[in-house]
Every structure is written in C-alpha cells, then in structure tokens.
Coordinates of C-alpha atoms (C1' of nucleotides) in Angstrom, one line a residue:
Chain A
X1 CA 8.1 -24.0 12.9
X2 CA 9.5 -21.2 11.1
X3 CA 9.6 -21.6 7.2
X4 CA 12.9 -22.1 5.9
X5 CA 13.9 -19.5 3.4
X6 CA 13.5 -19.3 0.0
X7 CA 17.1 -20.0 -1.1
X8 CA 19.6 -21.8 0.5
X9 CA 21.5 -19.3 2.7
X10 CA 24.5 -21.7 2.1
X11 CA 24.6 -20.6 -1.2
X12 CA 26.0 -16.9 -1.2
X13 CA 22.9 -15.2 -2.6
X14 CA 23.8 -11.9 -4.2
X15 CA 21.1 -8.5 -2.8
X16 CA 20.9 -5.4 -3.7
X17 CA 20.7 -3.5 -6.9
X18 CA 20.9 -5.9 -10.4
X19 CA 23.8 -5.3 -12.8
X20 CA 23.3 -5.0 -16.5
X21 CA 24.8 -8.1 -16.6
X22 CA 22.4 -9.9 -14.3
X23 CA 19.7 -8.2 -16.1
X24 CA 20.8 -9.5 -19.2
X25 CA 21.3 -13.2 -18.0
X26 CA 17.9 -13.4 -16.7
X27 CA 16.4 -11.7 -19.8
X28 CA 18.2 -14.1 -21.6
X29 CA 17.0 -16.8 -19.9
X30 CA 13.4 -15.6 -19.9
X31 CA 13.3 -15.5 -23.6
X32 CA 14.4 -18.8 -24.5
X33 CA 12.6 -20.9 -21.5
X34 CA 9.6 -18.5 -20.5
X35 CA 8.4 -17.7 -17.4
X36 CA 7.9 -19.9 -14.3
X37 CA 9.8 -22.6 -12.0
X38 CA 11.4 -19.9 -10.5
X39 CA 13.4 -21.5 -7.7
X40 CA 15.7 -22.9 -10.5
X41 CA 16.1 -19.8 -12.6
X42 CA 18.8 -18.8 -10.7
X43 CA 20.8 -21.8 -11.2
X44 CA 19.9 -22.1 -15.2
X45 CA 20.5 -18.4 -15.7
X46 CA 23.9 -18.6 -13.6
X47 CA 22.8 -16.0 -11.3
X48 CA 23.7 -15.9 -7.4
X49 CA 20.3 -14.5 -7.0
X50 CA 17.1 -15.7 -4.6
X51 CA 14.9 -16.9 -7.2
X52 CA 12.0 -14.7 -6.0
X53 CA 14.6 -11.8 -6.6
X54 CA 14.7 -13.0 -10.0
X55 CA 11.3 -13.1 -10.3
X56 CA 10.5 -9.1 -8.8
X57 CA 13.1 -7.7 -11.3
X58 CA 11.3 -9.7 -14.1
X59 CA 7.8 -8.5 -12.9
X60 CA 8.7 -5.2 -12.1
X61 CA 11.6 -4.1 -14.4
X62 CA 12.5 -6.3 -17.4
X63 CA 8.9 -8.0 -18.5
X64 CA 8.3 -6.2 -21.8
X65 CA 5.8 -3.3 -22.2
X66 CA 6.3 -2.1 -19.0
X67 CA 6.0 2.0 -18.5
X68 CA 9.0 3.5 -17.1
X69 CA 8.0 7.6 -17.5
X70 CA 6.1 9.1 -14.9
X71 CA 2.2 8.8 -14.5
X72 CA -0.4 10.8 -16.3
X73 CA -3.6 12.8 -14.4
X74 CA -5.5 10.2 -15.9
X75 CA -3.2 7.3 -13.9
X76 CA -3.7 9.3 -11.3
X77 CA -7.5 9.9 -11.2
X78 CA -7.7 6.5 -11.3
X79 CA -5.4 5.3 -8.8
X80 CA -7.0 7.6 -6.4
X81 CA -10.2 6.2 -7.2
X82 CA -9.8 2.8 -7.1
X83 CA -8.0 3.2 -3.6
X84 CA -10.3 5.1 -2.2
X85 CA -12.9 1.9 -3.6
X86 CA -10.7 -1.0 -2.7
X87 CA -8.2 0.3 -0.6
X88 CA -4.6 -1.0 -1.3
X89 CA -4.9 -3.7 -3.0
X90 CA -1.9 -2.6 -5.4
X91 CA -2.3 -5.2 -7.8
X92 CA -5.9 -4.8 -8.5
X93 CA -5.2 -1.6 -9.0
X94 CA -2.2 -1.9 -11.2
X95 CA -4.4 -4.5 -13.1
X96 CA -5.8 -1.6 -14.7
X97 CA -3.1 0.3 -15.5
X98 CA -1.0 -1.1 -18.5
X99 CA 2.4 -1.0 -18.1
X100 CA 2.6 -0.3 -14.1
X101 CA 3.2 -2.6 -11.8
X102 CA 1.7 -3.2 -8.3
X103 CA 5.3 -1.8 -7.1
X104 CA 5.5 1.0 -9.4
X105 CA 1.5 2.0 -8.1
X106 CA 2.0 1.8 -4.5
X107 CA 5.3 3.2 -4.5
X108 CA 3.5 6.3 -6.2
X109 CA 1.0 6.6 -4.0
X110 CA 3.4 6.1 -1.0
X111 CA 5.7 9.0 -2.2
X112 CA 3.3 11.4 -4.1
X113 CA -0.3 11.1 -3.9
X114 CA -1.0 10.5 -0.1
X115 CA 1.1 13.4 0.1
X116 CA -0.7 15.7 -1.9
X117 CA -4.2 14.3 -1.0
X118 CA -3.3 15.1 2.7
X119 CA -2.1 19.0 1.5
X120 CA -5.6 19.0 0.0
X121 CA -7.1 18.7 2.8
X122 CA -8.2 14.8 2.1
X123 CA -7.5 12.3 4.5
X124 CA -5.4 9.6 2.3
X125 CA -6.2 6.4 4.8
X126 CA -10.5 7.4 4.4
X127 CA -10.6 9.7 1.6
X128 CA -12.8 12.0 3.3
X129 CA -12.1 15.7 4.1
X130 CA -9.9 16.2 7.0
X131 CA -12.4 18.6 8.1
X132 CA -15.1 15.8 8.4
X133 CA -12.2 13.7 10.7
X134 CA -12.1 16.7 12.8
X135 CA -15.9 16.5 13.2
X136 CA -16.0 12.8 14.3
X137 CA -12.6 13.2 16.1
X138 CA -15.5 16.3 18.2
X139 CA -18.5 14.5 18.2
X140 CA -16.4 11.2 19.4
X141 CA -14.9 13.2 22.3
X142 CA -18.4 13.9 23.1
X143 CA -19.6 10.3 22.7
X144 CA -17.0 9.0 25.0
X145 CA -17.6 11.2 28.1
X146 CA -21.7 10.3 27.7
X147 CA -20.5 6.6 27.6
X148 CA -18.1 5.7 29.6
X149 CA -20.0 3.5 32.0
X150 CA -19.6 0.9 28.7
X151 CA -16.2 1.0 28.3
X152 CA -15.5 -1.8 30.6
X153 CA -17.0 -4.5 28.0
X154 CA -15.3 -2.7 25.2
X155 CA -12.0 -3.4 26.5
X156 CA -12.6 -6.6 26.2
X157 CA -12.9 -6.5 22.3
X158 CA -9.0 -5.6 20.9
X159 CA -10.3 -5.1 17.3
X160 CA -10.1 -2.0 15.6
X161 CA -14.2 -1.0 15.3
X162 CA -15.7 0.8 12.3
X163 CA -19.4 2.2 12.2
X164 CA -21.3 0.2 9.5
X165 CA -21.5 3.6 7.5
X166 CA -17.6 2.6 7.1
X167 CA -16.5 5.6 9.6
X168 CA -13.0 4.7 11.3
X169 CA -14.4 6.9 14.2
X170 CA -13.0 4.6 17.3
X171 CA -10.3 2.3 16.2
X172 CA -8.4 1.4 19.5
X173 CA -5.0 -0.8 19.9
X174 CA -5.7 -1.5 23.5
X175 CA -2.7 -3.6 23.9
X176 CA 0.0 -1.9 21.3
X177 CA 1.8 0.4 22.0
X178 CA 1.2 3.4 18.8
X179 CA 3.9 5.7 18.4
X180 CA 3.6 7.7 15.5
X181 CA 6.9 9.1 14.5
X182 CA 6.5 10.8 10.9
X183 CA 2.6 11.1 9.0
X184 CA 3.6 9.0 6.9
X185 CA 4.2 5.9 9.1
X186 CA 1.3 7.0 11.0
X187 CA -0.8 7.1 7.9
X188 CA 0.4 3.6 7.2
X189 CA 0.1 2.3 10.0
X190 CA -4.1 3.8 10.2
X191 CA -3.7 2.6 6.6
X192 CA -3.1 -1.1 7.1
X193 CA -5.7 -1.0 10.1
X194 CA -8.0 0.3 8.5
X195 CA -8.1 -2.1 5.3
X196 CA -7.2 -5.1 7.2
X197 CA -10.0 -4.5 9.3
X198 CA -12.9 -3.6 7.4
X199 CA -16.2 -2.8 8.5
X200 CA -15.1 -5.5 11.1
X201 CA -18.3 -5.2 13.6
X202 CA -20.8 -4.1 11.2
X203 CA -24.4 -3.7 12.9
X204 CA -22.6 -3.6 16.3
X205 CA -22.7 -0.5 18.3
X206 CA -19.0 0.8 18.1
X207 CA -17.7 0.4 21.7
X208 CA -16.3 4.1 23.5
X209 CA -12.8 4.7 23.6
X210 CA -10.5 3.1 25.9
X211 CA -8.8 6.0 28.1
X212 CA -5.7 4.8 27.7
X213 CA -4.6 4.0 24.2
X214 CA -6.9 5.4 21.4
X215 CA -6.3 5.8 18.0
X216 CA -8.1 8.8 18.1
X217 CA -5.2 10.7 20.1
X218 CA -2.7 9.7 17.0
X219 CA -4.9 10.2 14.4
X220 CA -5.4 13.9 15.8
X221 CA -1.8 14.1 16.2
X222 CA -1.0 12.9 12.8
X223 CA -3.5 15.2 11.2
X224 CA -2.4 18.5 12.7
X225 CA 0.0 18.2 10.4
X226 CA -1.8 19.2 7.8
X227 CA -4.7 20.8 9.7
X228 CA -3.4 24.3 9.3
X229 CA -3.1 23.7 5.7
X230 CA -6.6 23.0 5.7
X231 CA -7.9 25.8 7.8
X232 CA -6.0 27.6 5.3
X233 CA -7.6 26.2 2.3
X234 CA -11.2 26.9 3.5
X235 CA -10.5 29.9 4.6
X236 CA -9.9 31.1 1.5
X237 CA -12.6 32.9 -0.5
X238 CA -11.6 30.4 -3.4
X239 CA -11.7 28.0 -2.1
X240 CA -14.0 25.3 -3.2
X241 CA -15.5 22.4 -1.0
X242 CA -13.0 19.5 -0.8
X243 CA -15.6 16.9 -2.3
X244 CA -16.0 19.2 -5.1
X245 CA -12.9 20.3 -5.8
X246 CA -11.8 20.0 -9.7
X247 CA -7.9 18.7 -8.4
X248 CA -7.5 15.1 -8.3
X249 CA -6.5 15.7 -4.5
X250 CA -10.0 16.4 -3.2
X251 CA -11.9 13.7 -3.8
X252 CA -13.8 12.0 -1.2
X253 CA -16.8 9.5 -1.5
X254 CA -18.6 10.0 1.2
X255 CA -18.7 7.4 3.7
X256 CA -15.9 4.7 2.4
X257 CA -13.1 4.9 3.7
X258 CA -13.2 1.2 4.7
X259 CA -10.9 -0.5 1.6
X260 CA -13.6 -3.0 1.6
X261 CA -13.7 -5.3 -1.1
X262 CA -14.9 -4.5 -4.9
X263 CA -15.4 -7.0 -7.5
X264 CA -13.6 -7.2 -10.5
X265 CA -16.4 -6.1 -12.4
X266 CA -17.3 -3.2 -10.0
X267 CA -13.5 -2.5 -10.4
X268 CA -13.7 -2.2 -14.1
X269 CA -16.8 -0.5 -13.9
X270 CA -14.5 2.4 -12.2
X271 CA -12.3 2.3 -14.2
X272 CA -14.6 2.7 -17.8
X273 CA -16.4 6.1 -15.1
X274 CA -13.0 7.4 -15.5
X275 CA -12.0 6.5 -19.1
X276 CA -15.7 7.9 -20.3
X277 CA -15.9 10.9 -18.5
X278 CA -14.6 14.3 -20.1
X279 CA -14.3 16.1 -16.8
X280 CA -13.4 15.4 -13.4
X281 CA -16.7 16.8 -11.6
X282 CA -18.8 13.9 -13.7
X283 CA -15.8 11.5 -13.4
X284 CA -15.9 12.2 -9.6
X285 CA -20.1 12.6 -9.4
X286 CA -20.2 9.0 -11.5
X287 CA -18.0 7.8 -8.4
X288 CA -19.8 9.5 -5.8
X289 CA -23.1 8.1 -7.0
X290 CA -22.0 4.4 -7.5
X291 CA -20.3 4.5 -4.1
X292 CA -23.8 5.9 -2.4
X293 CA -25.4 3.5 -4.1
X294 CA -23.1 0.5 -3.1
X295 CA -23.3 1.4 0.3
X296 CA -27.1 1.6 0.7
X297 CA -27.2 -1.5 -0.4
X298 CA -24.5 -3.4 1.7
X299 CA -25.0 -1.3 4.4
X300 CA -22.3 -2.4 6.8
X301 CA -21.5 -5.3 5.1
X302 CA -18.7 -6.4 2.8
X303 CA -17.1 -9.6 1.3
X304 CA -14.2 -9.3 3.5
X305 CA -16.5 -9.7 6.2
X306 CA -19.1 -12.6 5.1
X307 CA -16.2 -14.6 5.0
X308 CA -15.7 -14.3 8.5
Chain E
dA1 C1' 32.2 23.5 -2.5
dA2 C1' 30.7 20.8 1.3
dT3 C1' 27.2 19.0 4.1
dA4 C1' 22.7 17.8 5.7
dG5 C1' 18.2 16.8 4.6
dT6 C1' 14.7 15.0 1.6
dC7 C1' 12.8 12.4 -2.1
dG8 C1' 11.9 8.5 -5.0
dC9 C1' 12.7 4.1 -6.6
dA10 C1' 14.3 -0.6 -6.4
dA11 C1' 14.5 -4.4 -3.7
dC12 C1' 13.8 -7.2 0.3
dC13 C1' 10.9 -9.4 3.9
dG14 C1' 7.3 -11.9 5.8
dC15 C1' 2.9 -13.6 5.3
dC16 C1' -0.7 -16.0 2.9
dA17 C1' -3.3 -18.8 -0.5
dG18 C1' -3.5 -22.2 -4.0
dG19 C1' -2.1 -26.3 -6.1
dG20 C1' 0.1 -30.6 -6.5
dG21 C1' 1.9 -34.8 -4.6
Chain Y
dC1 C1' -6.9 -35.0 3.9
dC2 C1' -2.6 -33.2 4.9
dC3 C1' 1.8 -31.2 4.0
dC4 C1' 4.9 -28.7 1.4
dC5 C1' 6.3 -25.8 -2.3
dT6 C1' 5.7 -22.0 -5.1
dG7 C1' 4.1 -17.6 -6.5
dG8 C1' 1.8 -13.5 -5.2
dC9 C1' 0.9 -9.6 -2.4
dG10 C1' 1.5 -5.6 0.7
dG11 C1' 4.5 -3.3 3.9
dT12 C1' 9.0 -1.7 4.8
dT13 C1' 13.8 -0.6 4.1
dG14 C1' 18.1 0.9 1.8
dC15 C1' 20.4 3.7 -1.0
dG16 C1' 21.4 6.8 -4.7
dA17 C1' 20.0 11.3 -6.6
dC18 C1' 18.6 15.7 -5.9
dT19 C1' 18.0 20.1 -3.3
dA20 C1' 18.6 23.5 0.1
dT21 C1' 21.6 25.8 3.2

DNA sequence: AATAGTCGCAACCGCCAGGGG
DNA sequence: CCCCCTGGCGGTTGCGACTAT
C-alpha cells in the first residue's frame, strides 16, 4: 500500500547539502534542456541526487532572479498580512513576492515573524491580541462550567470547533495526546489545526470543552510565555492598542484567525492595500475593513468548507 | 579559548491533487 | 473510469554559524 519512493533506494542517492559542483551540473543541465521530467534529471545531469532534490535546489536556490538578501518591512507587511488572510499557504504567499520562494517565506515567518508578533503581544496562529485570547480562554472557562450537562454529545465530535465568527475558542484533540514542548511547536501545532480545520462547524453551536484534553489548557500554557511581555506592554503609558499599533507586529484583523481560503483576486487585492498605502495605520485600516467586510458576508462560511 | 546554547537556512519527508495512459 | 506517475505543498529536521558564558 505504501508508495514506493521517489528514487530507487538501490541507487545510492546522495542527501544533504549540494556542492558547487552539483549545483553547477544541474544548472548546466537546466539551461540547455529546461525545466521539467524531473525523475530523469538526475541521470542526464549525472547527479546521485533524488530527482525531487534536484528539483527543490532549482526552485529554491539556483532558478534565476531569485532574492537572496534579507526581507524588506514592506515583505514583511505583507507576509503578515496575507497570513493572517489565508493562513499558510506559503506559496500563495510567496506568489506575491518576487524573488522569494514558498521556502524562503515560511522559513521567515517560522524563525522571525511569529516570533516577534508573539513579543508584540499578537497571537501568530489568530492574529489577534493575546489579550483578547485571554478573554476567550475567561469567558470559555465560564462557558464550560454553565455547560457541562452537553459535554457528553460533544465528545462524540473529535474535530477541532471554531465559532462561525472564526474564534478558535474550543479546539479539543479528545483522543491525542498534546504535549507542547517549546512555543514554537506548540504554535505549530495550534497552527496546522487551526488552518486545516477552518471554520469547520460553522452555524453549529461550538460544543464545551472536554475535561480531559483541551486545547485550551496548552494554548494557556503556550501563551504565558509571552503573557508577561504583554502585561508589560499595556501597562505601559506608551503603549498603544495592539490593533493599532504602527509596528508590523501588532496587527490583528479582528475576527480571522481561521486561514480560511482567499481568492486569488482577493489575494492581490491585498497585496495592491499594501503597495498603495503610504502608512501602515491605512495599510492596516484598508485590511481591517476588507476583512470586516468579508466576514459579514460569509459569515461562518468559507471555500474550504463548501467543498465539504 | 572552550563550551553550551540559540538561531537561521537548506533540505528532506510525507501527503495530496492533477493529468495522462 | 481507474491507476499510476509526477510535481507541488506544508511541516519538520539537520546542521553550520553565531553568540553568550
């Protein structure tokens, strides 16, 4: 049943890092026969490579025009932005980047901006301010102890549930076992939940936590570590709303969090908000706006889900 | 100067969808 | 219509470089 691999394990395959010799080979062979067929590159280029290996360090390394200095605050606003809108879809977003690559995007985010969002106080899975996760993290607590005479047909249902507003407010994994061991495989983990499983009840009343594993419990856990940071940050006289903030870090359209699906147009329509605007309070109200207004109408509903 | 810890990037892995035979 | 191959995608890992102690 399994799939057998891509490359004939016979056949020592090389891993690891490419040489400049390898690199040279395959460029070589790129340029005089193209692109494509990649199963037999290997063989045509004499490389002892898998020919999807051959294939990554074309896409991501050696096709021309590709950027290889580090990302401007305008790469930046809009990779936020587009994740926060689509989730990660890497190579949407790296569509609309020229010269980036789907790798080169997500391992960005992955290393620097989920950091810093989550320093600013912005949860990087929802995009909404840590502050407001605290509030439905309370006001869930509260909902659970009023409704626990329901739980029993809940724990029937082991999908992650989202209110139709696109809240991750009661995501449970009834029957896995969540160990969070670092934020940032607890974030991806919340991460891949979260867009995997988008808006997946809509119009359903999300079911109360299960007592024994709720992703509520990590997600608290997870976010303490940056909690104080936060409590810090609105403390401070200075301190300016999250939402509102004029860093890159702080935004958070309200109320999608959900990665739920954006059409290419809507995609490029976010992508000219941030080319037009001059500042990042109209970049981010433009967004803000569009993303109120795309919720109202699709209220609980997206793509992902009519496909269902 | 040596060592441990952290970071960032390149590459791999497994899954999935589309297309062709 | 079905099966298989191929390419694409997102998540994860490995390792070298860098930094702190």
């Amino acid at each position: 049943m399994t799939r057998p691999p891509c490359c004939d394990e016979l056949m020592s395959v090389k891993k690891g890092l490419w040489t400049p010799e390898e690199d040279a080979k395959l460029l070589a062979y790129v340029s005089n026969h193209g692109t494509g067929n990649w199963t037999n590159v290997p063989k045509r280029a004499g490389l002892k490579r898998c020919g999807k290996s051959c294939r990554l360090r074309w896409t991501n390394y050696l096709r021309p025009n590709l950027k290889h200095e580090g990302f401007t605050p305008h790469e930046e606003e809009l990779i936020v932005t587009l994740h926060a809108n689509i989730g990660s879809r890497w190579s949407v977003i790296a569509s609309q980047l020229p010269g980036r690559t789907d790798n080169d995007v997500k391992n960005y985010w992955n290393t620097k901006l989920s950091k810093r969002l989550a320093l600013n106080g912005i949860d990087p899975v929802t995009h909404r301010p840590i502050a407001d996760v605290k509030e439905s993290i309370t006001s869930l607590q509260i909902s659970a102890a009023a409704t626990t005479a329901a739980s029993a047909a809940a724990r029937r249902c082991r999908s992650p549930h989202v209110f139709a507003n696109g809240d991750l407010r009661n995501t449970h994994f009834a029957n896995d076992v969540i160990s969070p061991t670092s934020s940032s495989s607890s974030s991806s983990t919340a991460s891949t939940a979260a867009n995997q499983n988008p808006i997946s009840n809509a119009g359903t009343p999300p079911p109360p936590p299960l007592p024994d594993v709720d992703w509520v419990d990590f997600l608290a856990e997870d976010a303490s570590l940056y909690l104080e940071e936060l409590d810090a940050h609105l403390a401070s006289p200075a301190a300016a709303p999250a939402s509102t903030s004029s860093t890159i870090l702080s935004k958070a359209p309200p109320g999608d969090g959900d990665g739920g699906f954006r059409s290419t147009e809507e995609v490029s329509d976010i992508v000219q908000g941030v080319t037009a605007s001059d500042g990042w309070s109209s970049f981010v109200d433009g967004i803000l706006n569009r993303d109120r207004q795309l919720m109202s109408e699709f209220a609980g509903l997206t793509p992902d889900l009519d496909l269902l």
